[in-house]
C-alpha positions as semicolon CSV with decimal commas, in nm:
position;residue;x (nm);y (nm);z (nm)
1;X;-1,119;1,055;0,105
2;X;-0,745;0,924;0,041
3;X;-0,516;1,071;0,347
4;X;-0,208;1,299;0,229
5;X;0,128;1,265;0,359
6;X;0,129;1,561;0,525
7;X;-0,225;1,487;0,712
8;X;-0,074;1,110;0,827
9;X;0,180;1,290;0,963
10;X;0,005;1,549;1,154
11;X;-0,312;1,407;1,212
12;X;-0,515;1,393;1,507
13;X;-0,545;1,042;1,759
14;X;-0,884;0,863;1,813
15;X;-0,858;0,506;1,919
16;X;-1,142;0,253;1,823
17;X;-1,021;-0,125;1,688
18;X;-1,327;-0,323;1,482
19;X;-1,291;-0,654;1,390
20;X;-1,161;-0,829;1,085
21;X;-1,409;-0,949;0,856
22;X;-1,352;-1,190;0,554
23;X;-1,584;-1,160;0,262
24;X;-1,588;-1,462;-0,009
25;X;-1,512;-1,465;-0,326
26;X;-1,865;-1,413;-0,604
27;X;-1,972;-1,316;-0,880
28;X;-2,158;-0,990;-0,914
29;X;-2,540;-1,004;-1,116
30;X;-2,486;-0,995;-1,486
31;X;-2,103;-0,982;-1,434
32;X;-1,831;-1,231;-1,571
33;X;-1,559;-1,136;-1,356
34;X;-1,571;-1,261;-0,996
35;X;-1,515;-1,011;-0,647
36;X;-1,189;-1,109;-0,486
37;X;-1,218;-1,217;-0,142
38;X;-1,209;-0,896;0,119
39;X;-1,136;-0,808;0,511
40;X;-1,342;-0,547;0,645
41;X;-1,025;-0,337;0,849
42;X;-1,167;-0,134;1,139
43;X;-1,084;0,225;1,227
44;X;-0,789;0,169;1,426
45;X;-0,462;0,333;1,553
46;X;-0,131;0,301;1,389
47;X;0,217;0,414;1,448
48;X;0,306;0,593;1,100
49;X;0,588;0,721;0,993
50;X;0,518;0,975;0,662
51;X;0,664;0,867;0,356
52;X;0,882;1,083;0,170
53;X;1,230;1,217;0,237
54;X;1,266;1,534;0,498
55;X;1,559;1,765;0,585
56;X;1,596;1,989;0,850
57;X;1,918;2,233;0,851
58;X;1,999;2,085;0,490
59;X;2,057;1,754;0,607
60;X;1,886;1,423;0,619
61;X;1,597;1,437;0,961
62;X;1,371;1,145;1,074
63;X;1,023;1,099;0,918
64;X;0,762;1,269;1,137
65;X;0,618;0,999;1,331
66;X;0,298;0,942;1,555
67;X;-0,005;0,764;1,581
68;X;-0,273;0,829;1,391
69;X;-0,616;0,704;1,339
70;X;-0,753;0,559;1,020
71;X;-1,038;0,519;0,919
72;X;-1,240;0,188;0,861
73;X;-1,263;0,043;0,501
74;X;-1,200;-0,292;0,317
75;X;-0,927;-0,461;0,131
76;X;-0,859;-0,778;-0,097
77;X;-0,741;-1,054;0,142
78;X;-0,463;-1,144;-0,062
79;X;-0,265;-1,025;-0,395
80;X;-0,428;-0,939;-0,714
81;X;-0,299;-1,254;-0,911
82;X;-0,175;-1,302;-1,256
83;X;-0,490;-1,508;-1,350
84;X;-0,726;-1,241;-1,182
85;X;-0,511;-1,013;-1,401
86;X;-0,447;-1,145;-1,733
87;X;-0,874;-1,088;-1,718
88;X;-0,769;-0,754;-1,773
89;X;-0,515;-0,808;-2,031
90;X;-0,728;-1,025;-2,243
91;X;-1,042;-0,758;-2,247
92;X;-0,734;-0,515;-2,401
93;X;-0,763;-0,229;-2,114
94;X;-0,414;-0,397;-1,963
95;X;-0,049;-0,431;-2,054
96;X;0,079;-0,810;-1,987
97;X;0,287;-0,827;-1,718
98;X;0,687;-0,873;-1,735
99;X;0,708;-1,163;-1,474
100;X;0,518;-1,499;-1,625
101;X;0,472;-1,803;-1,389
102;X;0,437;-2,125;-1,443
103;X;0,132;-2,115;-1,193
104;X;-0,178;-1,875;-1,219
105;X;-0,245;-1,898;-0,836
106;X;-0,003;-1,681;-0,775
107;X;0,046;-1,274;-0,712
108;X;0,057;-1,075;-1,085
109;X;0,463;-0,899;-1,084
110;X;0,602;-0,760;-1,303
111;X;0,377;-0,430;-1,308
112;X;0,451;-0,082;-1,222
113;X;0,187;0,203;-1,112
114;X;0,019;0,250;-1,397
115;X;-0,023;-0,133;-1,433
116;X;-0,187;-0,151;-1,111
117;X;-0,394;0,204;-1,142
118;X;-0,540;0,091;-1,480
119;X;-0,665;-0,259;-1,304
120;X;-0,785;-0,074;-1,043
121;X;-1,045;0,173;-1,291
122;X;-1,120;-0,193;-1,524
123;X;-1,190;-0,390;-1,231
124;X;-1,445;-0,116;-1,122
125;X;-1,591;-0,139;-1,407
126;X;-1,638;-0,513;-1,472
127;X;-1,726;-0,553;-1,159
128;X;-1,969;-0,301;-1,063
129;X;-1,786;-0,186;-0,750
130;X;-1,538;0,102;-0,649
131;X;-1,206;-0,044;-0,643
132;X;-0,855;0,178;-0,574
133;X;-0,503;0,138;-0,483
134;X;-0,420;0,189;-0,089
135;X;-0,284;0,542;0,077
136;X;0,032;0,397;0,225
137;X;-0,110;0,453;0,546
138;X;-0,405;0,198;0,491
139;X;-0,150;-0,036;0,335
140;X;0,031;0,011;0,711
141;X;-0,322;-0,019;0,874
142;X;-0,407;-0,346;0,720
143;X;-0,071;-0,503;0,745
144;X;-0,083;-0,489;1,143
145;X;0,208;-0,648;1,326
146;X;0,378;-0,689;0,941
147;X;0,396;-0,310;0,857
148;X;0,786;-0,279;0,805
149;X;0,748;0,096;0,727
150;X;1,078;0,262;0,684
151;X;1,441;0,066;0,771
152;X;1,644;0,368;0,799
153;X;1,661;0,691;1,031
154;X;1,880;0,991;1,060
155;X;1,797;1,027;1,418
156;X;2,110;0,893;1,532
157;X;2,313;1,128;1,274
158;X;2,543;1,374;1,381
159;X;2,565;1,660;1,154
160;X;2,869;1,770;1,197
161;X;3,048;1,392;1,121
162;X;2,939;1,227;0,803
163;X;3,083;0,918;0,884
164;X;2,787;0,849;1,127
165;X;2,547;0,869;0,876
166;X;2,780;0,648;0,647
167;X;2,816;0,391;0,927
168;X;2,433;0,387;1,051
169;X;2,355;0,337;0,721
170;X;2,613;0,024;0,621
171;X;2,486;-0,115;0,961
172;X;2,109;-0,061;0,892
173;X;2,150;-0,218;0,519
174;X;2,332;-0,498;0,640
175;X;2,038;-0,584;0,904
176;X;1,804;-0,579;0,628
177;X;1,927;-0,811;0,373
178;X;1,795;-1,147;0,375
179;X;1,818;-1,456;0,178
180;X;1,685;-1,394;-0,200
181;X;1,344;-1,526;-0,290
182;X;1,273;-1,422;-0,614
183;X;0,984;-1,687;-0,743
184;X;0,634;-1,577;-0,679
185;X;0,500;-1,830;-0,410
186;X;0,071;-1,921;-0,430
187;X;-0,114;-1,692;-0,243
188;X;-0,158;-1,801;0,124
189;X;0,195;-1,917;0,121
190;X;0,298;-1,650;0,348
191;X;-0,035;-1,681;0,575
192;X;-0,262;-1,441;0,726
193;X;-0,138;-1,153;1,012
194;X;-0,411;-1,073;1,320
195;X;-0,634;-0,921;1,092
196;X;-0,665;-1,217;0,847
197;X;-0,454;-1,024;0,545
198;X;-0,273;-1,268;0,404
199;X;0,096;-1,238;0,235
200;X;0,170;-0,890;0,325
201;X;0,537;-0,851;0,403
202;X;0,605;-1,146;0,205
203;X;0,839;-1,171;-0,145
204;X;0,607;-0,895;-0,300
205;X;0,576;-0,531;-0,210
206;X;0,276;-0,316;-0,311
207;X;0,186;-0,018;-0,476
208;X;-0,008;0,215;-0,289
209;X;-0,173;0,559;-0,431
210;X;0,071;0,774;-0,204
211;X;0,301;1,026;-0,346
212;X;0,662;1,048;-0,282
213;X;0,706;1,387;-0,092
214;X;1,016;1,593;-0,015
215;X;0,953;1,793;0,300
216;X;1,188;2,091;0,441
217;X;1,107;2,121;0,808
218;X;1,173;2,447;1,030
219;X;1,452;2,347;1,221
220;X;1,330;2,469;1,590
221;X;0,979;2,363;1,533
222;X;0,999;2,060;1,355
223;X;0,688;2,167;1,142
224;X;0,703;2,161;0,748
225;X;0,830;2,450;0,591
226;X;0,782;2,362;0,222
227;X;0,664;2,046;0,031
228;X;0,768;1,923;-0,284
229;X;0,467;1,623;-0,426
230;X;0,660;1,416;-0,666
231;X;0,343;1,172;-0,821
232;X;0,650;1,053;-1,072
233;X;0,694;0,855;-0,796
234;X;0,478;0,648;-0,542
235;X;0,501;0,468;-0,224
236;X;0,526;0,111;-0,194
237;X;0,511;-0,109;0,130
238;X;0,628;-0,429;0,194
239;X;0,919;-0,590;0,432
240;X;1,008;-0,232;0,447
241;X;0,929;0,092;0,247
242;X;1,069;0,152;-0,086
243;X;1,006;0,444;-0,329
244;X;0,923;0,309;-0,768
245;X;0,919;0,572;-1,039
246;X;0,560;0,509;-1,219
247;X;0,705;0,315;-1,495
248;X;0,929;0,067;-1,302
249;X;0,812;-0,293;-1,337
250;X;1,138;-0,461;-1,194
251;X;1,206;-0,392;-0,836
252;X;1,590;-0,454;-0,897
253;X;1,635;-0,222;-1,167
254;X;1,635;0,085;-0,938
255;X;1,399;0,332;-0,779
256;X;1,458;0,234;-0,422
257;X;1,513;0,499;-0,177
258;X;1,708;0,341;0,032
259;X;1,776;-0,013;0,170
260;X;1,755;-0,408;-0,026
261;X;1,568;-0,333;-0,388
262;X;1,206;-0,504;-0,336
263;X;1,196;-0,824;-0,510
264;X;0,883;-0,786;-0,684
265;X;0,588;-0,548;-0,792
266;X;0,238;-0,637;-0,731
267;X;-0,085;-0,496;-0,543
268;X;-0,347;-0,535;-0,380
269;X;-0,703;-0,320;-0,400
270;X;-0,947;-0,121;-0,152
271;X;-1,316;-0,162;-0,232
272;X;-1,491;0,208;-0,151
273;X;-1,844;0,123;0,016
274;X;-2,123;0,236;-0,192
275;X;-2,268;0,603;-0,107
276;X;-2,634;0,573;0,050
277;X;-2,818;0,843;0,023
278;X;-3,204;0,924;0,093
279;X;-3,364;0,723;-0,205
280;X;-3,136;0,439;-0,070
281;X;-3,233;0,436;0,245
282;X;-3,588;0,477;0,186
283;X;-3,596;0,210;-0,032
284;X;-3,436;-0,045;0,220
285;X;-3,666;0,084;0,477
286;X;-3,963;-0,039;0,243
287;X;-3,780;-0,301;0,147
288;X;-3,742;-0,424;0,505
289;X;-4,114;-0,390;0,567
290;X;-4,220;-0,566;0,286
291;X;-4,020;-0,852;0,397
292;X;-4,189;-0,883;0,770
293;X;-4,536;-0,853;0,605
């Protein structure tokens, strides 16, 4: 069940760390399209800020932010690319993408939400499988020690000055600019973090399925007054958070909350294990006997 903004923020703690698996790359029975490559991320703790912009008092306050546990589940190992998705573009259930390369080894750009929603749903479906886009707080799960999360906080702001905020800001912006990179390097040119994702954090942020969320909190409290779910707009995580209407394919062009405009649009998918129910499991249990006879 995708987590909410609201219940990343709030949620309770549990602490359990699995493993990182890799899973190669094959084809599926009586299917064409091959099964990108996947990591098997284990329920584990992360430090999460919520997405989403929150005001206490009528100005700017911090994103809530604890740990929370997540759940296991299992993600591509690297980008989709633009050869894995020009698949989709040639069956005619895709758009081409904006950004060509000269390479197809490389991470699709170039696509905005719906891009990466509707390759999600024809991926499923060529492949067999249950494939969706990331909560951002799997996205901050499986990028580990990479997870930039958000650049800027009002924690240091002093209401009653502006000029704080305008300073912490210039300051903060200035920290996070860094030399341009705008060419789409081969996947694995950024390597794998701890848990064997590779790329994350790189020259390419990625869509997730979170929406962008505008949160009043009670100023004594802390806790959410009212919410306002924008899903014009979605989450995307990379060398730091940013914030894409749907239809943005071009990082640069706007849509950024705050901080450097992301260089480039891709994604990466979540594969949603198979539901076993009773005829399953009977049947592997006969199928397991039938084997040691």
């Amino acid at each position: 069940m995708p987590v909410t903004m609201l219940e990343a923020a709030f949620g309770t703690v549990a602490a359990l760390v699995v493993p990182a698996l890799a899973v190669g790359l094959h084809a599926p029975p009586g299917r064409s399209v091959p099964v990108a490559a996947t990591v098997e991320i284990g329920e584990r703790i992360v430090d999460f800020p919520a997405p989403g912009e929150f005001l206490s008092g009528g100005v700017p306050a911090a994103a809530p932010s604890k740990p929370i546990m997540v759940a296991g589940f299992r993600m591509m190992t690297r980008q989709v690319s633009l050869a894995e998705y020009d698949l989709c573009v040639a069956a005619g259930a895709c758009m081409a993408a904006d950004a060509r390369a000269s390479q197809a080894d490389v991470p699709v750009t170039g696509v905005n939400w719906t891009d990466a929603d509707t390759y999600a749903r024809w991926y499923s479906e060529a492949t067999g499988e249950s494939w969706r886009l990331p909560t951002a707080l799997e996205a901050a799960a499986a990028a580990g020690e990479r997870f930039g999360g958000e650049s800027f906080s009002a924690t240091a702001d002093d209401p009653q000055n502006p000029a704080v905020r305008w300073i912490r800001r210039y300051k903060e912006e200035a920290a996070a600019r860094h030399p341009a990179d705008p060419e789409p390097k081969p996947g694995g040119h950024y390597g794998p973090n701890t848990l064997g994702i590779e790329d994350f954090g790189g020259n390419v942020w990625e869509w997730t399925s979170s929406c962008y969320s505008r949160v009043t909190l009670d100023a004594k409290s802390g806790q959410p007054e009212t919410v306002v779910e924008n899903c014009g707009v979605h989450v995307l995580e990379g060398r730091h958070r940013a914030y894409m209407s749907n239809f943005v394919r071009d990082g640069r062009s706007g849509g950024c909350a705050v901080g450097t405009p992301p260089e480039k649009l891709g994604f990466r998918l979540v594969r949603d294990e198979p539901f076993c129910g009773p005829a399953c499991w009977i049947s592997a249990l006969f199928s397991s006997e039938s084997s040691q006879s």
